[in-house]
Coordinates of C-alpha atoms and ligand atoms in Angstrom, one line a residue:
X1 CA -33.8 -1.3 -8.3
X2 CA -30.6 0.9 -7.7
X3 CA -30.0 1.1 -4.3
X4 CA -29.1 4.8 -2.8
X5 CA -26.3 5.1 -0.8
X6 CA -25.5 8.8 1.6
X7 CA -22.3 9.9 2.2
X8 CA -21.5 13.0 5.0
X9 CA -18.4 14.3 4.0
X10 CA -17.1 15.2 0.5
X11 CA -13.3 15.6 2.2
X12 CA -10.7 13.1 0.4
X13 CA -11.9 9.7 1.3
X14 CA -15.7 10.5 0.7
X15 CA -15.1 11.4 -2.3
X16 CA -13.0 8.7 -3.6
X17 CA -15.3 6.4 -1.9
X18 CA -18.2 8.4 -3.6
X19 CA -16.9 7.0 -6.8
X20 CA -15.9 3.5 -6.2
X21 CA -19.4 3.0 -4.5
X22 CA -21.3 5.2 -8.0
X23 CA -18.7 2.8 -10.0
X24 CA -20.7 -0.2 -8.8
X25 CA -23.8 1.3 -10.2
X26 CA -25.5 2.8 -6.9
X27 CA -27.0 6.0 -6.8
X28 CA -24.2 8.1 -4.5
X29 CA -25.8 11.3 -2.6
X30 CA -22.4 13.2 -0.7
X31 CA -23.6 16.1 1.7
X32 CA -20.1 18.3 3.0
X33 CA -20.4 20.5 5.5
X34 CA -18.3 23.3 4.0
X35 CA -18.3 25.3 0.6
X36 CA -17.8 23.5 -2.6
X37 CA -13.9 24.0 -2.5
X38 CA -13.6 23.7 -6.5
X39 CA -14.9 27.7 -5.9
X40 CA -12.4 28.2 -3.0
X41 CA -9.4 27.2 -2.1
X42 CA -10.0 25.7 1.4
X43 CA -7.3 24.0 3.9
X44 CA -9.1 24.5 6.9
X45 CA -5.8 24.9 8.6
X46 CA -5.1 21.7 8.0
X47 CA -1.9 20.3 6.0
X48 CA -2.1 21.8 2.4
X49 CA 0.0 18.6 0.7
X50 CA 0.2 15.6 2.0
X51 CA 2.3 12.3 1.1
X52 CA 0.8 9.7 -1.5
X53 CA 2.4 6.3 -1.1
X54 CA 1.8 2.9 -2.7
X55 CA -1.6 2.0 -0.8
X56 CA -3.2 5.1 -2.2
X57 CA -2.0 5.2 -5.7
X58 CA -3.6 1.7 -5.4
X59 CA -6.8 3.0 -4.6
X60 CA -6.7 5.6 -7.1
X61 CA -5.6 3.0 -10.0
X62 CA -8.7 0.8 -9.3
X63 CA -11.1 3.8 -10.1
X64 CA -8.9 5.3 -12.3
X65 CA -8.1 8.4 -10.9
X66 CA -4.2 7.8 -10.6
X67 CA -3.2 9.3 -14.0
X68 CA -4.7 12.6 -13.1
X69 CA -2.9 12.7 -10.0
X70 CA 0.1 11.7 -11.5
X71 CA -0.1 14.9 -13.3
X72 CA -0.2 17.1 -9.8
X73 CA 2.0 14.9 -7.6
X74 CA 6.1 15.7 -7.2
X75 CA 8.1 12.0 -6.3
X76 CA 10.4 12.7 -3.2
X77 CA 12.9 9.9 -3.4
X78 CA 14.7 10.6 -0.1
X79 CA 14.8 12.8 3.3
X80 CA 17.2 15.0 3.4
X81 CA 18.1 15.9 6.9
X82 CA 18.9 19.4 8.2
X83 CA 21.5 19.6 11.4
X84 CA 21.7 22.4 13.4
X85 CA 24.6 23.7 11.5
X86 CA 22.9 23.4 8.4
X87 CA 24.8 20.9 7.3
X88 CA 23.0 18.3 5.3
X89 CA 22.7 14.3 5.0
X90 CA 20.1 12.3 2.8
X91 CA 18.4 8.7 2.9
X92 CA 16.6 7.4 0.1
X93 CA 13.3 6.2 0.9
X94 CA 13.7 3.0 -1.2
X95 CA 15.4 1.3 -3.8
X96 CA 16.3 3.4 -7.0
X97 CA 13.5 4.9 -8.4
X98 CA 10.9 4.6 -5.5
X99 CA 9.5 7.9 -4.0
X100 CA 6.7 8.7 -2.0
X101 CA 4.4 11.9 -3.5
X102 CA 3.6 15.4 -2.6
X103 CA 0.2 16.4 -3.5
X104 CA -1.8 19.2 -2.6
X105 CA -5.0 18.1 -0.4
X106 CA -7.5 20.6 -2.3
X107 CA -6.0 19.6 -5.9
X108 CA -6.5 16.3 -5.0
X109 CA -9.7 16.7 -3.0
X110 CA -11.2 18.3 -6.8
X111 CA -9.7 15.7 -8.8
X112 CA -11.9 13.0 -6.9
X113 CA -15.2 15.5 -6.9
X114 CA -15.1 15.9 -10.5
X115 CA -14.1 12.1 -11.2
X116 CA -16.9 11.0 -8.8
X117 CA -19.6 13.6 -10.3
X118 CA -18.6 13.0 -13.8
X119 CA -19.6 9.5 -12.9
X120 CA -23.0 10.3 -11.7
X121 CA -22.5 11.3 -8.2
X122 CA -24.5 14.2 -6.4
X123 CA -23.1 16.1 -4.2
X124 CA -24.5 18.7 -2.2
X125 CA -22.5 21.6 -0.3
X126 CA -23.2 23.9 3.0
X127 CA -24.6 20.7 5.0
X128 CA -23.7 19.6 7.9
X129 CA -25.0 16.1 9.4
X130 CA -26.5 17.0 12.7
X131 CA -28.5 13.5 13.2
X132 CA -28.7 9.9 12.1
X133 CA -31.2 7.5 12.6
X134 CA -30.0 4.0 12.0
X135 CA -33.2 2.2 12.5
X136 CA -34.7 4.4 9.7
X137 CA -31.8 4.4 7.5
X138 CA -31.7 8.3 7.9
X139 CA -29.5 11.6 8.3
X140 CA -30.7 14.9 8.5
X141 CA -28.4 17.7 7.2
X142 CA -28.5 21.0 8.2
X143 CA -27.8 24.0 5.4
X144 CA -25.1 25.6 6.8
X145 CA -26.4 29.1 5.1
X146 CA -30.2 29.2 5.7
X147 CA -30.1 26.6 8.9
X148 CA -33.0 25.0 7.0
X149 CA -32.6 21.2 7.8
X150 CA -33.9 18.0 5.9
X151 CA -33.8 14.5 6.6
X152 CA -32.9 11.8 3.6
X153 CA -33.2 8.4 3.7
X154 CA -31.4 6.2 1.6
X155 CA -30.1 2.4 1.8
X156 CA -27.2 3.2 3.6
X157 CA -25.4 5.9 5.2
X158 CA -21.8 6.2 5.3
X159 CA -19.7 8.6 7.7
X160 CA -16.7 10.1 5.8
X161 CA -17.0 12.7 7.9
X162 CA -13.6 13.2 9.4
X163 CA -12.1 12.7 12.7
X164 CA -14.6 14.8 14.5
X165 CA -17.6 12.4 12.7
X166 CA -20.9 13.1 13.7
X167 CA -22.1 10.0 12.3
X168 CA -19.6 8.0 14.6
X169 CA -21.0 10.1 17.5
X170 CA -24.5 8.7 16.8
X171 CA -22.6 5.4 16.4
X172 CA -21.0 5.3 19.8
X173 CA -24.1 6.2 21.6
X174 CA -25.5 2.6 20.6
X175 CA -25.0 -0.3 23.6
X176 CA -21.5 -1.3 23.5
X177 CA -19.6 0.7 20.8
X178 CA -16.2 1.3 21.7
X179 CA -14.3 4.2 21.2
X180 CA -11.2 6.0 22.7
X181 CA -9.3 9.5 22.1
X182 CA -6.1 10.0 22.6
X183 CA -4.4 13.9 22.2
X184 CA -1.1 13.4 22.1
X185 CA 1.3 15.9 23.6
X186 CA 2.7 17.8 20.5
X187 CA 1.5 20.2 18.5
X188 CA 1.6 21.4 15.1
X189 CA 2.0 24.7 12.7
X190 CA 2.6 25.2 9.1
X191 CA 4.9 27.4 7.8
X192 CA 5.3 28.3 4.1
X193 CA 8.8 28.8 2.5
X194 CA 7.9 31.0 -0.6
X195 CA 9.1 29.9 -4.4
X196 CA 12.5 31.8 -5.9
X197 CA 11.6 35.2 -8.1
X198 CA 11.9 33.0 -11.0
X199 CA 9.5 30.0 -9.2
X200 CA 12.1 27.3 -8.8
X201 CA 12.9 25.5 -5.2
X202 CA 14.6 27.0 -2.3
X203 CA 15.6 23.3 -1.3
X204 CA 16.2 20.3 -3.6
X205 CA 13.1 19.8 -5.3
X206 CA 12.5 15.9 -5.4
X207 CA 13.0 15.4 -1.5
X208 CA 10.9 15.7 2.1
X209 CA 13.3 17.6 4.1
X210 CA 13.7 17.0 8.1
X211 CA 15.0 19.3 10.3
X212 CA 15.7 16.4 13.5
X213 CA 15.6 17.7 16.9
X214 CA 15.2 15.3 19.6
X215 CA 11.7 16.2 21.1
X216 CA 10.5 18.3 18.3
X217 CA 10.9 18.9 14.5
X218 CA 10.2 20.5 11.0
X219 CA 9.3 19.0 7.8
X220 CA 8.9 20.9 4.6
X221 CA 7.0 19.0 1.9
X222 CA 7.6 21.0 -1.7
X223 CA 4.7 22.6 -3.8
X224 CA 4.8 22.5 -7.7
X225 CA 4.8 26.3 -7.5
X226 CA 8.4 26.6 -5.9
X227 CA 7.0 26.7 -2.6
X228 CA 7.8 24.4 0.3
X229 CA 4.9 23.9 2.7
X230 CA 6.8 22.9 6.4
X231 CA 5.1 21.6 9.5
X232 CA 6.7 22.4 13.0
X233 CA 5.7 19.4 15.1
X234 CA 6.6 20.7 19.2
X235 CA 5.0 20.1 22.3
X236 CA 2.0 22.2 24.0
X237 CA 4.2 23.2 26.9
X238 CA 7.0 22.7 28.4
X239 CA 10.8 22.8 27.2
X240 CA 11.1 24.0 23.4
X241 CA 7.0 24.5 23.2
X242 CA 5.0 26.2 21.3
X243 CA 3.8 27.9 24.7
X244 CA 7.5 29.4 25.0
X245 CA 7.4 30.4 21.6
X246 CA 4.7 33.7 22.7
X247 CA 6.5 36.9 21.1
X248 CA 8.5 38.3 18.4
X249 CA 11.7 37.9 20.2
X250 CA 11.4 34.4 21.7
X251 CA 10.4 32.9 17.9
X252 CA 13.2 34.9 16.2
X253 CA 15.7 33.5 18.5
X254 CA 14.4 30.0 18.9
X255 CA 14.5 29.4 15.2
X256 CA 17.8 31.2 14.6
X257 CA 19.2 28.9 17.6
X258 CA 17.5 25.3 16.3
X259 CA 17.1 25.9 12.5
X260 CA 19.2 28.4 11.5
X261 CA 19.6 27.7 7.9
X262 CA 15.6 27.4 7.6
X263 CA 15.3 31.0 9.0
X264 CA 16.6 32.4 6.2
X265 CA 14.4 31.1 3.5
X266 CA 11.2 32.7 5.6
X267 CA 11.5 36.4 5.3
X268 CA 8.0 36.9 7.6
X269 CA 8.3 34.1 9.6
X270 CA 7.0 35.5 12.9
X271 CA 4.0 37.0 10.8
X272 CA 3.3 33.2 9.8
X273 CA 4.2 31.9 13.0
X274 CA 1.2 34.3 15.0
X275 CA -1.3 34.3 11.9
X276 CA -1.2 30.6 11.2
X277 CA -2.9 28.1 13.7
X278 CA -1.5 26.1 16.5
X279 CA -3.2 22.6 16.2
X280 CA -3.6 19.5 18.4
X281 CA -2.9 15.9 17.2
X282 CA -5.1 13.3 18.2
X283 CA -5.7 9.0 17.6
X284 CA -9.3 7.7 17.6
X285 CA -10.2 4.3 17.9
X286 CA -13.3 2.8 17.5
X287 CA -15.3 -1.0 16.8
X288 CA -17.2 -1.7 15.3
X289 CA -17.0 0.3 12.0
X290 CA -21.0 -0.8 11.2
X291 CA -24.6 -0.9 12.0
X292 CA -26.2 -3.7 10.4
X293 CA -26.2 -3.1 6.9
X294 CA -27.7 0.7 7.6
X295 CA -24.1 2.7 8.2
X296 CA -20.2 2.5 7.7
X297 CA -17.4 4.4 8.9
X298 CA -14.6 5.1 6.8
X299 CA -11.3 7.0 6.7
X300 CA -10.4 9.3 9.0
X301 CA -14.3 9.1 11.0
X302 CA -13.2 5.6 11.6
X303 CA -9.3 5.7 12.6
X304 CA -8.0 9.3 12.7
X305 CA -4.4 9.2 13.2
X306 CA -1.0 11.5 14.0
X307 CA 0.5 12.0 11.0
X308 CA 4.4 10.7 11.0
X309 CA 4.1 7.9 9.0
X310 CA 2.3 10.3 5.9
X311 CA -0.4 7.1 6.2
X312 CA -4.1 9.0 7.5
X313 CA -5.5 9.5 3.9
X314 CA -3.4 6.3 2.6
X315 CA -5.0 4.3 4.6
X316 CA -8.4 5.8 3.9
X317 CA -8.3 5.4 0.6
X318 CA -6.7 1.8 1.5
X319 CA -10.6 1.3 2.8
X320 CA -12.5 2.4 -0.2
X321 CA -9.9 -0.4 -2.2
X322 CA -10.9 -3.1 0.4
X323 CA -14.4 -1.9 0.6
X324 CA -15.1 -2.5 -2.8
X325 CA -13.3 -6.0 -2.9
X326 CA -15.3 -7.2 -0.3
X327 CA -18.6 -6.0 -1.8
X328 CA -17.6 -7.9 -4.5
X329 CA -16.9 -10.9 -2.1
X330 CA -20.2 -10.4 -0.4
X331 CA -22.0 -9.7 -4.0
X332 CA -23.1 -6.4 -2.4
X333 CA -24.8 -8.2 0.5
X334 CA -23.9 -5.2 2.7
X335 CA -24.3 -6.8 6.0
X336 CA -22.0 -9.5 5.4
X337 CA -19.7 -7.0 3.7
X338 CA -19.3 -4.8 6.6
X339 CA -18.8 -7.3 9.3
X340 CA -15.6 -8.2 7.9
X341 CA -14.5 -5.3 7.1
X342 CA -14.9 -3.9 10.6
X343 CA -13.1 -6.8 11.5
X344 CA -10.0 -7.4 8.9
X345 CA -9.6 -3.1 9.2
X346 CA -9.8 -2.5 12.6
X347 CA -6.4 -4.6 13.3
X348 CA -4.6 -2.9 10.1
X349 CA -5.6 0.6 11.1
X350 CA -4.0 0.1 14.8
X351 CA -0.9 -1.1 13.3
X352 CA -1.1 2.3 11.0
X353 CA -2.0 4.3 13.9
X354 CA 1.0 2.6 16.1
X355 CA 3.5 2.7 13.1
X356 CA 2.5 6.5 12.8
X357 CA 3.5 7.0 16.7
X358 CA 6.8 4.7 16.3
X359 CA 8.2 6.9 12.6
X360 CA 7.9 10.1 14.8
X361 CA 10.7 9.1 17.2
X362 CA 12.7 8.3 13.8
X363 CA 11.9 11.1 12.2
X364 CA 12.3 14.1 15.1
X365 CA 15.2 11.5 16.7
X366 CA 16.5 9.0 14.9
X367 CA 17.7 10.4 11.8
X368 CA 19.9 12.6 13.8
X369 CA 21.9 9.7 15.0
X370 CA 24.6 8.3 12.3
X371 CA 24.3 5.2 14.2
X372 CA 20.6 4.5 13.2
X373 CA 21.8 5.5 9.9
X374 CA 24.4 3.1 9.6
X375 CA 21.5 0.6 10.7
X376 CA 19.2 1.4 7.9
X377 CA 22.6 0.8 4.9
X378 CA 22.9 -2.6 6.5
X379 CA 19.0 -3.3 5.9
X380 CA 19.1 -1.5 2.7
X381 CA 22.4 -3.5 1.1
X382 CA 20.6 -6.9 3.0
X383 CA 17.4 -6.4 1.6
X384 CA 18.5 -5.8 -2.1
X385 CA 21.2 -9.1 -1.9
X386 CA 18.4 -11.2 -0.1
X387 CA 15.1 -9.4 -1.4
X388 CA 12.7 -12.0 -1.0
X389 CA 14.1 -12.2 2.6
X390 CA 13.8 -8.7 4.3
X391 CA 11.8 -5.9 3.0
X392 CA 12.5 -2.3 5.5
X393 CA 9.9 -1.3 7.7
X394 CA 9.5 1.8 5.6
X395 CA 9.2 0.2 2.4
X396 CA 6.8 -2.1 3.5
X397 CA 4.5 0.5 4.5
X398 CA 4.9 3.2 1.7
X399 CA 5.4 1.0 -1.2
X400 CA 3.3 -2.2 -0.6
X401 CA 0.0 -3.2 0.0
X402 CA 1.2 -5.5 2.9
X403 CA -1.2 -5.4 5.7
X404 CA -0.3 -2.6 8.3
X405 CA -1.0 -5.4 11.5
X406 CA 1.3 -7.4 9.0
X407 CA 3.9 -4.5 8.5
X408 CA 3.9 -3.7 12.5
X409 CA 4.5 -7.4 13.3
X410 CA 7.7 -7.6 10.8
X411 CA 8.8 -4.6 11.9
X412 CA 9.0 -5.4 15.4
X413 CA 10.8 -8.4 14.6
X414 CA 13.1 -6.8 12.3
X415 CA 14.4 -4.1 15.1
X416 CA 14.9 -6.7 17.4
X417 CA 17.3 -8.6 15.0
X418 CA 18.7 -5.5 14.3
X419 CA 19.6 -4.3 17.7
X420 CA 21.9 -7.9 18.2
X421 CA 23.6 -6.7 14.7
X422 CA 24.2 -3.2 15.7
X423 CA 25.6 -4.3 19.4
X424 CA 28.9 -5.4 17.3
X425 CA 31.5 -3.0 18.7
X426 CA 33.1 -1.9 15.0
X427 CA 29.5 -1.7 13.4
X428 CA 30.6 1.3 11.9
X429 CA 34.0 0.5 10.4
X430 CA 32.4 -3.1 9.0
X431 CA 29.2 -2.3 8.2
X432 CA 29.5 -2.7 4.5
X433 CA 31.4 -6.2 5.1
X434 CA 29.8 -9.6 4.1
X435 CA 30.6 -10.5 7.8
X436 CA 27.4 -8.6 9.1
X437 CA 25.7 -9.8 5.6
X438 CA 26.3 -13.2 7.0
X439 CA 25.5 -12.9 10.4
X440 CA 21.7 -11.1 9.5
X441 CA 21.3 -14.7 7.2
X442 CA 21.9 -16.6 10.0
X443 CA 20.3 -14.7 12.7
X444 CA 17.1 -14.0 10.3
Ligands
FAD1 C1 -0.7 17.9 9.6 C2 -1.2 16.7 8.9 C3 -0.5 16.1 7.9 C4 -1.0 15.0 7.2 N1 -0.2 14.4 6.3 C5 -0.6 13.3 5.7 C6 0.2 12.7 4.7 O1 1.3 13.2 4.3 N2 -0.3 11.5 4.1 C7 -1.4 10.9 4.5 O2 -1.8 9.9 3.9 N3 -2.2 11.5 5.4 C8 -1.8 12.7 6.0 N4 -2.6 13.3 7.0 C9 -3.9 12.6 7.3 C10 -5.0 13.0 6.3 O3 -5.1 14.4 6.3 C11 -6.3 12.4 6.8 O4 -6.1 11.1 7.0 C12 -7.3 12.5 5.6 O5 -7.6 13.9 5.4 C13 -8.6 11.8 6.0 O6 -9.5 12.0 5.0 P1 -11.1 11.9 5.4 O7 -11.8 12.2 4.1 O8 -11.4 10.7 6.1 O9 -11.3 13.1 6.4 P2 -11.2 14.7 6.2 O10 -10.1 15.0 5.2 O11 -11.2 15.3 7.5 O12 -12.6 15.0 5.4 C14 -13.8 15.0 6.1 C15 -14.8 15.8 5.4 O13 -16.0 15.7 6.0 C16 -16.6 17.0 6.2 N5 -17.4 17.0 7.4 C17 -17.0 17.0 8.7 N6 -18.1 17.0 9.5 C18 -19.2 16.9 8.7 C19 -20.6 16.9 9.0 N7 -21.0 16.8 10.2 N8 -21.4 16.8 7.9 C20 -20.9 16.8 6.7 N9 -19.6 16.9 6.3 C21 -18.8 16.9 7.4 C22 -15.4 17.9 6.3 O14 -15.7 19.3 6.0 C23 -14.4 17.3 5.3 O15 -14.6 17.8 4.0 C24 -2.2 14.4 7.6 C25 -3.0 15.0 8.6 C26 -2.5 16.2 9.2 C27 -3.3 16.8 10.3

């Protein structure tokens, strides 16, 4: 008999992992706690595109789904960096031809609903999951209209339910379950840069832009309607916060001051700035991702992360690829199944949650410092003589499938090699010079 598996949360990962899971021939119930966004266009105040790299088109390949992504994704093959003259400089993200992708979340969100209820999925708007009971194999939803609740029971329940999971809450109330929250200092806003009259790109099209600024910084991810959508990352309080930042006057003059040439593509940017949300960034950690063989976390529920690395939903959908391999493994002995994979993704989604933290001091301070991008030429030009030798951090994480525990490890080691390179006192006039090309082959 087909077993029946529930999912709470129809976001992006439930609904990828909605089809994977109706793609191994169970019968797949998703309950989402909002409306059916296919009808409505809802972002929840949370980032409207987001970056697809190599661990995600992965995922999406395996089901299928990547050629209709394809279709509403827009390759950025380099930052380009904004100072605070407005002068620019670039970095690609790889080697010719290698980009990470902007998609928009709802776009994508449908894609996967329609892919995973074409294939025989049901899922079920307006309820919210309110109670699990793991002995029973059952969650109870509440309609979020009529407040009517109902309790299913199935062979397994799994919580794609977000950072704020409800079904992890039930999990962590069990003896021993760990978790931990972290909210990080900074804050973010979005901010929308509106298409030309004639719908083209304010900016260069095919490129995430950075505006660098120490503490703090702006992003601005494009949109295939001429629009950019930008992210001001700055701390609660303090120096340059978003708590300084409290009327007309202080916002006009703070952006004119730190990013002057982005003020002028936002004619009604203090409107934004007061009608678009403030928002807190948090990490949640949790073990182990399982009960028995009754319920799984997954994606964000499981390993919720800042996002400076663009990894959150890469690494979710990362979950649904391993998920299925191991069920495969395990011959869909669930139990088995989910002990490793609490164990093998626990370590990887640290190192993605660590790697996150570590690529926001690049990208808000780092890339501001010609130094550092001296550093990542030499790596570049080192790692396309001697490619089996060094892969960059960055590429390892965006365009492999290389383990993120793996990718932190390398990385570490790599910086640390780097740093006796980049003591040399003419590092920048010799850079280029099969001296330092040497020196990294024997150091290495
Ligand atoms: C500003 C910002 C930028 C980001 N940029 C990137 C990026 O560039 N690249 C990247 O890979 N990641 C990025 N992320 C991370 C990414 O958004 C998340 O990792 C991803 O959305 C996780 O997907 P999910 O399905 O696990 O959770 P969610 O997207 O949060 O979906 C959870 C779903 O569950 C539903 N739900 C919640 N509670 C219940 C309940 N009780 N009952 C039923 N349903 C419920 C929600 O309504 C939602 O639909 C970014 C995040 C932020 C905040």
């Amino acid at each position: 008999m087909k077993r029946n598996i529930t999912i709470a949360g129809a976001g992006l990962v439930g609904s990828l992992c909605a089809l994977y899971m109706s793609k191994r021939g169970f019968n797949v119930s998703v309950y989402e706690r909002r409306n059916d966004l296919r009808a409505e266009l809802i972002t929840a105040g949370k980032s409207i595109n987001l970056a697809l790299s190599e661990r995600g088109w992965s995922a999406l390949k395996k089901v299928g789904a990547d050629k209709d992504v394809k279709k509403i994704a827009i390759p950025m093959y380099k930052r380009i960096m904004h100072d605070s003259h407005g002068n620019l400089s670039e970095q690609a993200y790889g080697n010719p031809g290698q980009a990470i992708y902007s998609v928009s979340r709802a776009e994508l969100n449908a894609i996967m609903m329609e892919m995973a209820e074409k294939n025989g999925v049901n899922i079920h708007c307006n309820q919210k999951c309110i109670d699990i009971d793991f002995e029973k194999t059952s969650a109870t939803f509440e309609d979020t209209n009529t407040l009517r609740q109902k309790t299913v029971t199935s062979d397994l329940i799994i919580g794609a339910d977000g950072a704020f999971s409800a079904v992890r809450s039930q999990m962590i109330k069990r003896k021993r379950h760990q978790f931990s929250q972290h909210y990080i200092e900074h804050a973010y806003k979005e901010l929308l840069i509106p298409a030309n009259e004639d719908g083209t790109h304010k900016l260069e099209k095919n490129a995430l832009h950075i505006w660098p600024r120490g503490n703090f910084m702006l992003i601005a991810l494009p949109n295939l309607d001429g629009s950019y959508t930008c992210t001001l990352f700055a701390p609660f309080e303090g120096k340059d916060s978003f708590k300084e930042l409290c009327d007309r006057e202080r916002i006009q003059t703070y952006f004119k001051k730190v990013f002057p040439d982005f003020t002028t593509l936002l004619p009604d940017l203090t409107e934004q700035f007061f009608t678009n949300p403030t928002s807190s960034l948090a990490l949640m950690r949790t073990y182990p991702w399982h009960v028995n063989d009754k319920a799984l976390l997954i994606g964000d529920a499981a390993h919720a992360t800042a996002p400076f690395y663009g990894q959150g939903m890469n690494c979710g959908f990362e979950d649904c690829r391993v998920l299925d391999e191991l069920l495969d493994k395990y011959e869909n002995n669930f139990e088995n199944c989910f002990k490793e994979f609490s164990k093998v993704r626990k370590p990887d989604s640290d190192g993605m949650q660590d790697l996150s933290m570590q690529n926001f001091i690049v990208m808000r301070d780092k890339t501001a410092d010609p130094k550092f991008l001296i550093q990542k030429k030499v790596e570049q030009k080192f790692a396309q003589r001697y490619p089996d030798k060094w892969i960059p951090l960055y590429s390892i994480v965006s365009f492999t499938n290389i383990s993120y525990a793996d990718a932190w490890n390398i990385g570490m080691k790599q910086e640390k090699l780097m740093q006796t390179i980049m003591e040399n006192p003419n590092i920048t006039e010799i850079w280029d010079s099969d001296e330092i090309m040497e020196e990294m082959l024997r150091l290495i």
